[in-house]
Tab-separated table of N, CA and C in Angstrom:
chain	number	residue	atom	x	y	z
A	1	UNK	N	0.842	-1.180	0.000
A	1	UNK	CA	0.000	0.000	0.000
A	1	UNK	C	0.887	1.244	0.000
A	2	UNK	N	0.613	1.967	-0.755
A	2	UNK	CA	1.137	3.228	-0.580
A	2	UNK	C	1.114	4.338	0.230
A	3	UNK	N	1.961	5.423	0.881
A	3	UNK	CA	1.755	6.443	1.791
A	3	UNK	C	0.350	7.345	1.231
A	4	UNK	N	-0.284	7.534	2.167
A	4	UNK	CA	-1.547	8.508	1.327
A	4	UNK	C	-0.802	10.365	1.018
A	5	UNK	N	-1.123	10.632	0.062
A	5	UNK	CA	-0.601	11.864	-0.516
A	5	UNK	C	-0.491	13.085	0.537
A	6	UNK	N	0.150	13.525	0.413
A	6	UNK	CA	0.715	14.840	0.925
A	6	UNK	C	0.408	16.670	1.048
A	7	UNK	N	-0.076	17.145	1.486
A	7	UNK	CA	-0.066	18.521	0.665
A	7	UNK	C	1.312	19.533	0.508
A	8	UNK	N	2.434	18.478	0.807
A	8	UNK	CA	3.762	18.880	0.583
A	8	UNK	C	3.890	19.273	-0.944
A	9	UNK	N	3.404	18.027	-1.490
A	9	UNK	CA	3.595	18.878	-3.205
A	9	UNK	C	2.738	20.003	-3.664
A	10	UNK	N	1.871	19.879	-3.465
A	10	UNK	CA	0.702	21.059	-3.199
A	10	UNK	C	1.272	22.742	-2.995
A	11	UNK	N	1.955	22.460	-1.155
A	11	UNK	CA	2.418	23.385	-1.004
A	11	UNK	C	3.918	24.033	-1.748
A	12	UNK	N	4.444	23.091	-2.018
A	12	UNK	CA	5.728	23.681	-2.758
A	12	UNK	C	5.077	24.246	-3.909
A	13	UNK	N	3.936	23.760	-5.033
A	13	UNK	CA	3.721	24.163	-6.236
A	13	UNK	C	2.876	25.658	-5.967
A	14	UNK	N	2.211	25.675	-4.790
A	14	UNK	CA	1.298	26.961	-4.513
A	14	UNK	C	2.255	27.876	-3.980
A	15	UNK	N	3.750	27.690	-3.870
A	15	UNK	CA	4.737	28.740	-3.711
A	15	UNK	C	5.962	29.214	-4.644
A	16	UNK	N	5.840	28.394	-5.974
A	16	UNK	CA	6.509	28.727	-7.119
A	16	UNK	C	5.511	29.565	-7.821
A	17	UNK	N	6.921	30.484	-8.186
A	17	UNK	CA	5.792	31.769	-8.708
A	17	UNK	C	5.128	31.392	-10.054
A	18	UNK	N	4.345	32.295	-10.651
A	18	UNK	CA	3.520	31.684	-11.765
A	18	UNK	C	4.667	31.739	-12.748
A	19	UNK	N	3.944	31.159	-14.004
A	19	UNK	CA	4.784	31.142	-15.275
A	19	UNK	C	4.580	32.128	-16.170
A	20	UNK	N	5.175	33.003	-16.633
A	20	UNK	CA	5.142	34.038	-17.510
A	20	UNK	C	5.088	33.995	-18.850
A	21	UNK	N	4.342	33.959	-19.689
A	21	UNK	CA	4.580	33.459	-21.246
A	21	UNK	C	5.722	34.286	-21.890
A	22	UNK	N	6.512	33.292	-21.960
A	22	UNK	CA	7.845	33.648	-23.032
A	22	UNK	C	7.959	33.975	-25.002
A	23	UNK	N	8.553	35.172	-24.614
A	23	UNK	CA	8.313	35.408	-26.104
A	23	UNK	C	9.140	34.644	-26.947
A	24	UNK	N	8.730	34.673	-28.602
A	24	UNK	CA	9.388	34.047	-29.258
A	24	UNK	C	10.766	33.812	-29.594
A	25	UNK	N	11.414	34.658	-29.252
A	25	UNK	CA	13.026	35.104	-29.509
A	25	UNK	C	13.554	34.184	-28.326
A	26	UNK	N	12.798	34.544	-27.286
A	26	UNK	CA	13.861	33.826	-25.809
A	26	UNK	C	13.653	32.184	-26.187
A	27	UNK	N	13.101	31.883	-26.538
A	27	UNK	CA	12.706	30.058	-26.453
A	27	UNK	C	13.613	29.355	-27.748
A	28	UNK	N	14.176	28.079	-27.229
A	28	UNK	CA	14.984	27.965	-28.022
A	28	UNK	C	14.652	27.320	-29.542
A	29	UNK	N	15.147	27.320	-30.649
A	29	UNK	CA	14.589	26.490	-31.897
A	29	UNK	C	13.877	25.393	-31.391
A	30	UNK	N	14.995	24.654	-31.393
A	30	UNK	CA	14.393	23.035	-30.724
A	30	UNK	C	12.649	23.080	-30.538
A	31	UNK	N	12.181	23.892	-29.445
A	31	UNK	CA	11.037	23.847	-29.089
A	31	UNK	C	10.116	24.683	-30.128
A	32	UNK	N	10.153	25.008	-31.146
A	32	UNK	CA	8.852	25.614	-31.744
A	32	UNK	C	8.757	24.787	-32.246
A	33	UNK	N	7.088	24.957	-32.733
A	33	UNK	CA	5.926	23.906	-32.829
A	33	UNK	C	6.051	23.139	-34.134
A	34	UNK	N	7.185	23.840	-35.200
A	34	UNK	CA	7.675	23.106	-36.264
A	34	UNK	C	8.326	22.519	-36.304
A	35	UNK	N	9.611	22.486	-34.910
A	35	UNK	CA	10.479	21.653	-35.184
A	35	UNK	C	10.539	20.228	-35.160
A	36	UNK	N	11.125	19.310	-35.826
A	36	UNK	CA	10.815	18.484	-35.792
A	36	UNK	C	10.874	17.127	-34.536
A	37	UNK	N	10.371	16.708	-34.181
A	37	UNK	CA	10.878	15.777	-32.923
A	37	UNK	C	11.177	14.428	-32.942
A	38	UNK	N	12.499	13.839	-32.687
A	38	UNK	CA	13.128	12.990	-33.144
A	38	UNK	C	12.330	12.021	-32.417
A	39	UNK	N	12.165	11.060	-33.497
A	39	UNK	CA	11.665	9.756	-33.071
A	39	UNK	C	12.151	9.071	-31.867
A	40	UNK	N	11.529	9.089	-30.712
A	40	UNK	CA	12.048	8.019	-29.329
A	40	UNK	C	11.306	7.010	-29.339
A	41	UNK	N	11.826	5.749	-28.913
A	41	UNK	CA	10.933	4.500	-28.987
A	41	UNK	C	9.650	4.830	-27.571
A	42	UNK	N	8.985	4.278	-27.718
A	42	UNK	CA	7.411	4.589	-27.033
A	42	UNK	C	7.705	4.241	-25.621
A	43	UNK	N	8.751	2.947	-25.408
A	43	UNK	CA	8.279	2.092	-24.519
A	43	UNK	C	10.246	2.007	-24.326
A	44	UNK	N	10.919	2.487	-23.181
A	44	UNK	CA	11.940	1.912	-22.638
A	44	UNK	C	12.033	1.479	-21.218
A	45	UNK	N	12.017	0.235	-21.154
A	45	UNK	CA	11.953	-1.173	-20.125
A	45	UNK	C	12.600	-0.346	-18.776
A	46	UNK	N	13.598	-0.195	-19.244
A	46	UNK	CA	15.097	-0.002	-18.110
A	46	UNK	C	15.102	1.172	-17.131
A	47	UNK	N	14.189	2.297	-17.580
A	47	UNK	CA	13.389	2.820	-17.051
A	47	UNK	C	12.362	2.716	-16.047
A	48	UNK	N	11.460	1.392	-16.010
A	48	UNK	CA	10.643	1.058	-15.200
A	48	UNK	C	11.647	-0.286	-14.409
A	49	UNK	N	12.092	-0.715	-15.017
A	49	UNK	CA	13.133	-1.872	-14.129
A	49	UNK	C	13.821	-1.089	-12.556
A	50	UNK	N	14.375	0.271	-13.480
A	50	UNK	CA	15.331	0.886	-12.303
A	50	UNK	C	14.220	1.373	-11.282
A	51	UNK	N	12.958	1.904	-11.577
A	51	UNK	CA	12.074	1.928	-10.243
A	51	UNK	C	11.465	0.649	-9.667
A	52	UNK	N	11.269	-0.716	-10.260
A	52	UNK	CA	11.043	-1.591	-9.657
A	52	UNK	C	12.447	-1.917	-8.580
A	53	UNK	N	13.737	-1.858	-9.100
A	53	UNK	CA	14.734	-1.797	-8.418
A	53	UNK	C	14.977	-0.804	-6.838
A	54	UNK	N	14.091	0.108	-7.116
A	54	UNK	CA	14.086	0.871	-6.291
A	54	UNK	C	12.904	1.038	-5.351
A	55	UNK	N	12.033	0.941	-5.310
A	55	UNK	CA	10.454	0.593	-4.620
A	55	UNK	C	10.415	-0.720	-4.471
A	56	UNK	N	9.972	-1.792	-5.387
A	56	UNK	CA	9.770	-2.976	-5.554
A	56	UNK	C	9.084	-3.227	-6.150
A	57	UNK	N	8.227	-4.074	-7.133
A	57	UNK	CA	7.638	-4.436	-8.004
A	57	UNK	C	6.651	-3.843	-7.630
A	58	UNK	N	5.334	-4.429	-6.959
A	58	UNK	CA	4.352	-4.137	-6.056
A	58	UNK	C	4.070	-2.431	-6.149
A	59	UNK	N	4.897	-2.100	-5.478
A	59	UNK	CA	4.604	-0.476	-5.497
A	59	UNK	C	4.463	0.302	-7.277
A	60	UNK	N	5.902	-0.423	-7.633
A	60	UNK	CA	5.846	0.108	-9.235
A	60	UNK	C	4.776	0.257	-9.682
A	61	UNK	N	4.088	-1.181	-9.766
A	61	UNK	CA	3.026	-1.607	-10.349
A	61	UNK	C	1.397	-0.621	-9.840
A	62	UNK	N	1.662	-0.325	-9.010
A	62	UNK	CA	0.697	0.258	-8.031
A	62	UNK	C	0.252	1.858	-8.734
A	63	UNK	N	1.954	2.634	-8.866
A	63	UNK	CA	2.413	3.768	-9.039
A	63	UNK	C	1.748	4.062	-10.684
A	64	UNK	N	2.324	2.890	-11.144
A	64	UNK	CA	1.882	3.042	-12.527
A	64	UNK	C	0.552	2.684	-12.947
A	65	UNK	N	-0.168	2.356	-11.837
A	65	UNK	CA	-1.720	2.524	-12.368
A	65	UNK	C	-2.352	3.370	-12.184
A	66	UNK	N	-1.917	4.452	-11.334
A	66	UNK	CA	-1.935	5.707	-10.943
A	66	UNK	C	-2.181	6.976	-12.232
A	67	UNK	N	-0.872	6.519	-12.604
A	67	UNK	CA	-0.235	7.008	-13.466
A	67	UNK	C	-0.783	7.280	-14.655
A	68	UNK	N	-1.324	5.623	-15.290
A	68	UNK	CA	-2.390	5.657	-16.550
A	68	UNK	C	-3.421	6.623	-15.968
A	69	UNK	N	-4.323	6.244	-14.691
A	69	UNK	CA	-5.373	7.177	-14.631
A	69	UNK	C	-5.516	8.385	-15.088
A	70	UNK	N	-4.274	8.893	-14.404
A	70	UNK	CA	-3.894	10.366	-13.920
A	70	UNK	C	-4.015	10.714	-15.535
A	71	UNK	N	-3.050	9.865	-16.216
A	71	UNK	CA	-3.007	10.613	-17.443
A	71	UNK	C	-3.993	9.990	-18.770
A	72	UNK	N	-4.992	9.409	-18.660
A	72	UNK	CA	-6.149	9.583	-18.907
A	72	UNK	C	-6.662	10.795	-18.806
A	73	UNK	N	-6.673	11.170	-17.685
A	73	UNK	CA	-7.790	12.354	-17.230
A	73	UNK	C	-7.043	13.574	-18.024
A	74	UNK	N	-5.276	13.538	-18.003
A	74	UNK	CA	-4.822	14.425	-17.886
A	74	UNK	C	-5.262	15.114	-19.793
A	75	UNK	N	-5.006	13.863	-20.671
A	75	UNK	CA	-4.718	13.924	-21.948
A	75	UNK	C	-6.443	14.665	-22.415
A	76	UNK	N	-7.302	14.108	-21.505
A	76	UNK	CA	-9.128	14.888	-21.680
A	76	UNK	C	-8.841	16.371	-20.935
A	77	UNK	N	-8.286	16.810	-20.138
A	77	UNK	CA	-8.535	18.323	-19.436
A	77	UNK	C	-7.447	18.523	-20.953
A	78	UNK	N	-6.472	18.243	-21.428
A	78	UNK	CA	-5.422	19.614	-22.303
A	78	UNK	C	-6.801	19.385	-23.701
A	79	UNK	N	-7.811	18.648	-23.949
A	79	UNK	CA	-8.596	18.996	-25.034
A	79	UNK	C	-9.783	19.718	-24.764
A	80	UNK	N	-9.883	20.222	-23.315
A	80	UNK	CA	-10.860	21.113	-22.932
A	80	UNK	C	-10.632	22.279	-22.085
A	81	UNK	N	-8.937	22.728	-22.400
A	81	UNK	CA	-8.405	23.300	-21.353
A	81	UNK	C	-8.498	24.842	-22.898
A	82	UNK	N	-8.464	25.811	-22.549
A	82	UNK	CA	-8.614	27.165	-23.459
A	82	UNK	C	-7.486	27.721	-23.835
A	83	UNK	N	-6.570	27.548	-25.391
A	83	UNK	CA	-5.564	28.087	-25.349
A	83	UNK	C	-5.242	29.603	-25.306
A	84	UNK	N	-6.175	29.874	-25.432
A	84	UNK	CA	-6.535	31.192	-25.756
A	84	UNK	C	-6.312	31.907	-23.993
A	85	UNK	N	-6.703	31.020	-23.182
A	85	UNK	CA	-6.460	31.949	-21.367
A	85	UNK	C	-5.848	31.137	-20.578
A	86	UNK	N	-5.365	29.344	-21.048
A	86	UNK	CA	-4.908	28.783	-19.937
A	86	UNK	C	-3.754	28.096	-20.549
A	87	UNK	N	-3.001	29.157	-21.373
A	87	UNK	CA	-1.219	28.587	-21.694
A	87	UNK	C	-0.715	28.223	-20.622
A	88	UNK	N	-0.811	28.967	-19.356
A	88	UNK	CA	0.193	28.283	-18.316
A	88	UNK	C	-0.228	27.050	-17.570
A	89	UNK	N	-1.000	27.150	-17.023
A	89	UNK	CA	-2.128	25.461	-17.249
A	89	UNK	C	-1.645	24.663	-17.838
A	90	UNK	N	-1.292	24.720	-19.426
A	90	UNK	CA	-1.087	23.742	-20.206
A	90	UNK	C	-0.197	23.794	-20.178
A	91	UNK	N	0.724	24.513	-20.080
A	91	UNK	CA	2.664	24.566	-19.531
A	91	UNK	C	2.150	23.501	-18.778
A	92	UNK	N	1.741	23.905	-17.141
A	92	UNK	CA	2.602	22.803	-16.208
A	92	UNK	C	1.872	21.717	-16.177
A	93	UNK	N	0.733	21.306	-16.948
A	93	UNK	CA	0.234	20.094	-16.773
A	93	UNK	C	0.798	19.161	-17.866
A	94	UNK	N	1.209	20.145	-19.265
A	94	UNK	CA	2.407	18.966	-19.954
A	94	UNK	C	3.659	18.602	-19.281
A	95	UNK	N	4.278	19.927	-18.324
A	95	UNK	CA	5.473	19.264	-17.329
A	95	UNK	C	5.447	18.315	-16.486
A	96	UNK	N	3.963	18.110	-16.136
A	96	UNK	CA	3.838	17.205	-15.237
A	96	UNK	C	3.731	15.823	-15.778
A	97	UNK	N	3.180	16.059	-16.786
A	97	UNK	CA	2.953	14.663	-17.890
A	97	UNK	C	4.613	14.251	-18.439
A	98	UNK	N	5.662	15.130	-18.875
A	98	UNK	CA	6.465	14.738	-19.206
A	98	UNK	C	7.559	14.358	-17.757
A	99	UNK	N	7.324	15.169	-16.998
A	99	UNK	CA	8.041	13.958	-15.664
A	99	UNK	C	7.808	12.624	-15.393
A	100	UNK	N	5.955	12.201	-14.993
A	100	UNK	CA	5.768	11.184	-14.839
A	100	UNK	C	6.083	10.017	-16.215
A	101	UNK	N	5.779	10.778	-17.100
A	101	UNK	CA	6.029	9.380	-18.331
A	101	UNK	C	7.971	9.581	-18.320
A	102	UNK	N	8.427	10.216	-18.125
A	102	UNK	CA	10.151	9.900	-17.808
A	102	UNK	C	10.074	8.724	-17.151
A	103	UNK	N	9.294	9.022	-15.884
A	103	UNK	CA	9.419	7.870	-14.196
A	103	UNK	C	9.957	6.870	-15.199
A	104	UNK	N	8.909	6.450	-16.148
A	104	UNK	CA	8.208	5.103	-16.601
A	104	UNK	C	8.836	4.624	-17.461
A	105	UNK	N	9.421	5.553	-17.952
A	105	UNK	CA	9.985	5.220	-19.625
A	105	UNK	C	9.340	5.097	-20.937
A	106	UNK	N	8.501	6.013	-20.587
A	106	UNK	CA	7.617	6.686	-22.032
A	106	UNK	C	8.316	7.466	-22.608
A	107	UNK	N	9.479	7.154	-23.028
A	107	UNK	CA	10.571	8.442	-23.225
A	107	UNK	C	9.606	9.359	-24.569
A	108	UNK	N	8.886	8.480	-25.903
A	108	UNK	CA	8.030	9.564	-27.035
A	108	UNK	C	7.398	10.374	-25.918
A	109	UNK	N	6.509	9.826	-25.470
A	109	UNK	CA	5.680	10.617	-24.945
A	109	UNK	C	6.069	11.773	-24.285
A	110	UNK	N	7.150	11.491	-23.132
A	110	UNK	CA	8.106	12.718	-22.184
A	110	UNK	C	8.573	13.559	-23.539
A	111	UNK	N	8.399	13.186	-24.714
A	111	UNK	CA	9.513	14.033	-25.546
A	111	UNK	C	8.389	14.808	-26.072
A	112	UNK	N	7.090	14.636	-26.605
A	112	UNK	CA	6.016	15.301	-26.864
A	112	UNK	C	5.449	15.952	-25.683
A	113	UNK	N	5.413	15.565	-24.941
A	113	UNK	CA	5.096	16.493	-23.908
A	113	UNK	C	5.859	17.862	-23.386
A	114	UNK	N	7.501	17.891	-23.527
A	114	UNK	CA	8.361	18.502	-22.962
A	114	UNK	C	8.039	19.895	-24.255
A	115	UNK	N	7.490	19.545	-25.457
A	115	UNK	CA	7.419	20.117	-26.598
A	115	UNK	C	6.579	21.188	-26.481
A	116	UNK	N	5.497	20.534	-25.608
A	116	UNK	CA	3.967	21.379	-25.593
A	116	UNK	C	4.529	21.949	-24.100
A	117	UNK	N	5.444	21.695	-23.178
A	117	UNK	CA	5.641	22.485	-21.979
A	117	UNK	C	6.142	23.501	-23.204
A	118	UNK	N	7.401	23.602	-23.441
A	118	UNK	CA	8.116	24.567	-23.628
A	118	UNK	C	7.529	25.384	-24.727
A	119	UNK	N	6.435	24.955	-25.564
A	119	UNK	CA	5.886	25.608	-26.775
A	119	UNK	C	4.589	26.349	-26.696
A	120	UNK	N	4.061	25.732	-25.354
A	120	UNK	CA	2.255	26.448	-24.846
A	120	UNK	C	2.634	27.925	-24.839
A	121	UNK	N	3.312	28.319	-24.867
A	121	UNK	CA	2.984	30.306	-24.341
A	121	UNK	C	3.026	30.183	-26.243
A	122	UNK	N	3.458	29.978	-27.496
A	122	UNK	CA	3.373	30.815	-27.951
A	122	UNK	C	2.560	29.563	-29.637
A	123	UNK	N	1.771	28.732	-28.895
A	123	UNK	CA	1.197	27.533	-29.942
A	123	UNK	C	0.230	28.606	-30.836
A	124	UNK	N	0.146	28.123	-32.180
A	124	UNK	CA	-1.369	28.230	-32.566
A	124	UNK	C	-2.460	27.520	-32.173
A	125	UNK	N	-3.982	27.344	-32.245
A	125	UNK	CA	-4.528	26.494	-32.388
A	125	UNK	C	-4.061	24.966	-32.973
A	126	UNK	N	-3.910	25.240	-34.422
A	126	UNK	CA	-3.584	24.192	-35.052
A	126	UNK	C	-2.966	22.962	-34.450
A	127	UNK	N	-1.446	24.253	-34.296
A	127	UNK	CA	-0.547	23.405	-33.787
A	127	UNK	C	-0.893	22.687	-32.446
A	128	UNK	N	-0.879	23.080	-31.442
A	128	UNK	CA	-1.724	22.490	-30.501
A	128	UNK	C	-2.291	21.264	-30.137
A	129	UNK	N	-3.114	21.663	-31.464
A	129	UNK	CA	-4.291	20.373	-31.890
A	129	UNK	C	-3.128	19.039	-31.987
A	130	UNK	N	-2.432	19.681	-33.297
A	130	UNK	CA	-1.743	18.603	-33.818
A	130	UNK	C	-0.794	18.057	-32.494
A	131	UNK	N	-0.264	18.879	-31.878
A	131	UNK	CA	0.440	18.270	-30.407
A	131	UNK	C	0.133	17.477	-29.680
A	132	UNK	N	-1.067	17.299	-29.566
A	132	UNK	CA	-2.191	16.887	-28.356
A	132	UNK	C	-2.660	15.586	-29.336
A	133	UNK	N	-2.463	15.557	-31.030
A	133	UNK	CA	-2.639	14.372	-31.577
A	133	UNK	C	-1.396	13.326	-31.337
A	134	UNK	N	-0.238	13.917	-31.173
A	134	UNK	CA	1.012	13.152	-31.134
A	134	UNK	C	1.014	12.765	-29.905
A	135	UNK	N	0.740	13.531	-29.070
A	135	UNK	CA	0.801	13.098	-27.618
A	135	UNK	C	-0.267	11.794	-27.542
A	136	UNK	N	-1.027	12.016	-27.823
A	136	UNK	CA	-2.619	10.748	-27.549
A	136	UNK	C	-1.777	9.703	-28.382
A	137	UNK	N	-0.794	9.814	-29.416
A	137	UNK	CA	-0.981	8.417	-29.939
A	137	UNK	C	0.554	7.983	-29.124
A	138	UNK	N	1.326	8.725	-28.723
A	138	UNK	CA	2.596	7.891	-28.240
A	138	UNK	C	2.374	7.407	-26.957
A	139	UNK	N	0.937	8.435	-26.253
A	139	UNK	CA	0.336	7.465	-25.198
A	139	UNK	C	-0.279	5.935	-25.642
A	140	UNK	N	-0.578	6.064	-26.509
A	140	UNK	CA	-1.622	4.650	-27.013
A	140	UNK	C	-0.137	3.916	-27.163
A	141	UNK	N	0.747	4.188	-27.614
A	141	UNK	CA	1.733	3.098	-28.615
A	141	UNK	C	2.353	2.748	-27.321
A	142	UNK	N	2.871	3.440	-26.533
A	142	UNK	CA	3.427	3.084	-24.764
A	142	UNK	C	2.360	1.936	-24.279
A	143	UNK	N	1.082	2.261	-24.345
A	143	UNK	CA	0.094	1.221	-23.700
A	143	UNK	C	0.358	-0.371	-24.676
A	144	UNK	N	0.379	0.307	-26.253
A	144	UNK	CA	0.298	-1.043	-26.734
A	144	UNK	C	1.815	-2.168	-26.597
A	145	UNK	N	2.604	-1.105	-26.066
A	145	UNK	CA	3.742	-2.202	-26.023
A	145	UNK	C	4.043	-2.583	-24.467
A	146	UNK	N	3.180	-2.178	-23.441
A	146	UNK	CA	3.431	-2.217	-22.307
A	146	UNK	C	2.444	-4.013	-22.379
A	147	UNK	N	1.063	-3.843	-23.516
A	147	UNK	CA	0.187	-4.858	-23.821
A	147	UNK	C	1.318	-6.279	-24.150
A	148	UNK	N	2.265	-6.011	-25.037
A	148	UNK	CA	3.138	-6.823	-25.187
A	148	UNK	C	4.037	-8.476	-24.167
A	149	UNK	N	3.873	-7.557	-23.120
A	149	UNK	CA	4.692	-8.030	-22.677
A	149	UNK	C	4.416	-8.443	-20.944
């Protein structure tokens, strides 16, 4: 069983100051919404091995069902979240998405996600859209090879 949650993370995040939308000049190539993003495999093992190594299976397993939930829910709020008033929203809830799928070794996914952190202050619609399409499917392709095995 796991420790029940904290309002330690809570409180640290309700004392980092807000996020400021960054203009286009300061942000680096890499991150605009054209660039291209190098193919990462969906699904790296060694990643979730080193936290079973470290918790124990049990918990892993626990953590990471969490995890799908969480980001279920998470991948439905960024398609009903307003780009138009809640860029920073969608900043830290893709940061949060690209930490936890690191944990795991969703490395596509952490890499599409890290895209839409660093790219939300200055997306179009479009692009966006199309972000939030890449993201949904390297979530699906992580699930289907997690199905694998």
């Amino acid at each position: 069983m796991l420790p029940a949650r904290t309002l330690a993370i809570e409180t640290i995040a309700s004392d980092a100051p807000p996020l400021a939308p960054v203009e286009q000049d300061d942000m680096p190539a890499e991150f605009s919404a054209e660039a291209e993003i190098p193919a990462e495999p969906a699904l790296d093992r060694e990643a979730f091995a080193e936290l079973v190594g470290e918790i124990g299976d049990d918990a892993a397993q626990e953590i990471r069902n969490v995890f799908f939930s969480e980001t279920d829910a998470r991948l439905k709020l960024f398609r009903k979240l307003s780009l138009d008033s809640e860029r920073i929203k969608i900043g830290r809830e893709a940061h949060s998405l690209k930490s936890a799928a690191g944990t795991f070794g969703y490395r596509r996914l952490a890499t599409y996600a890290l895209a839409l952190e660093k790219s939300a202050p200055r997306l179009s619609p479009r692009e966006y859209s199309e972000l939030l399409d890449n993201i949904d499917a390297a979530y699906e392709a992580a699930r289907a090879q997690e199905l694998q095995y």
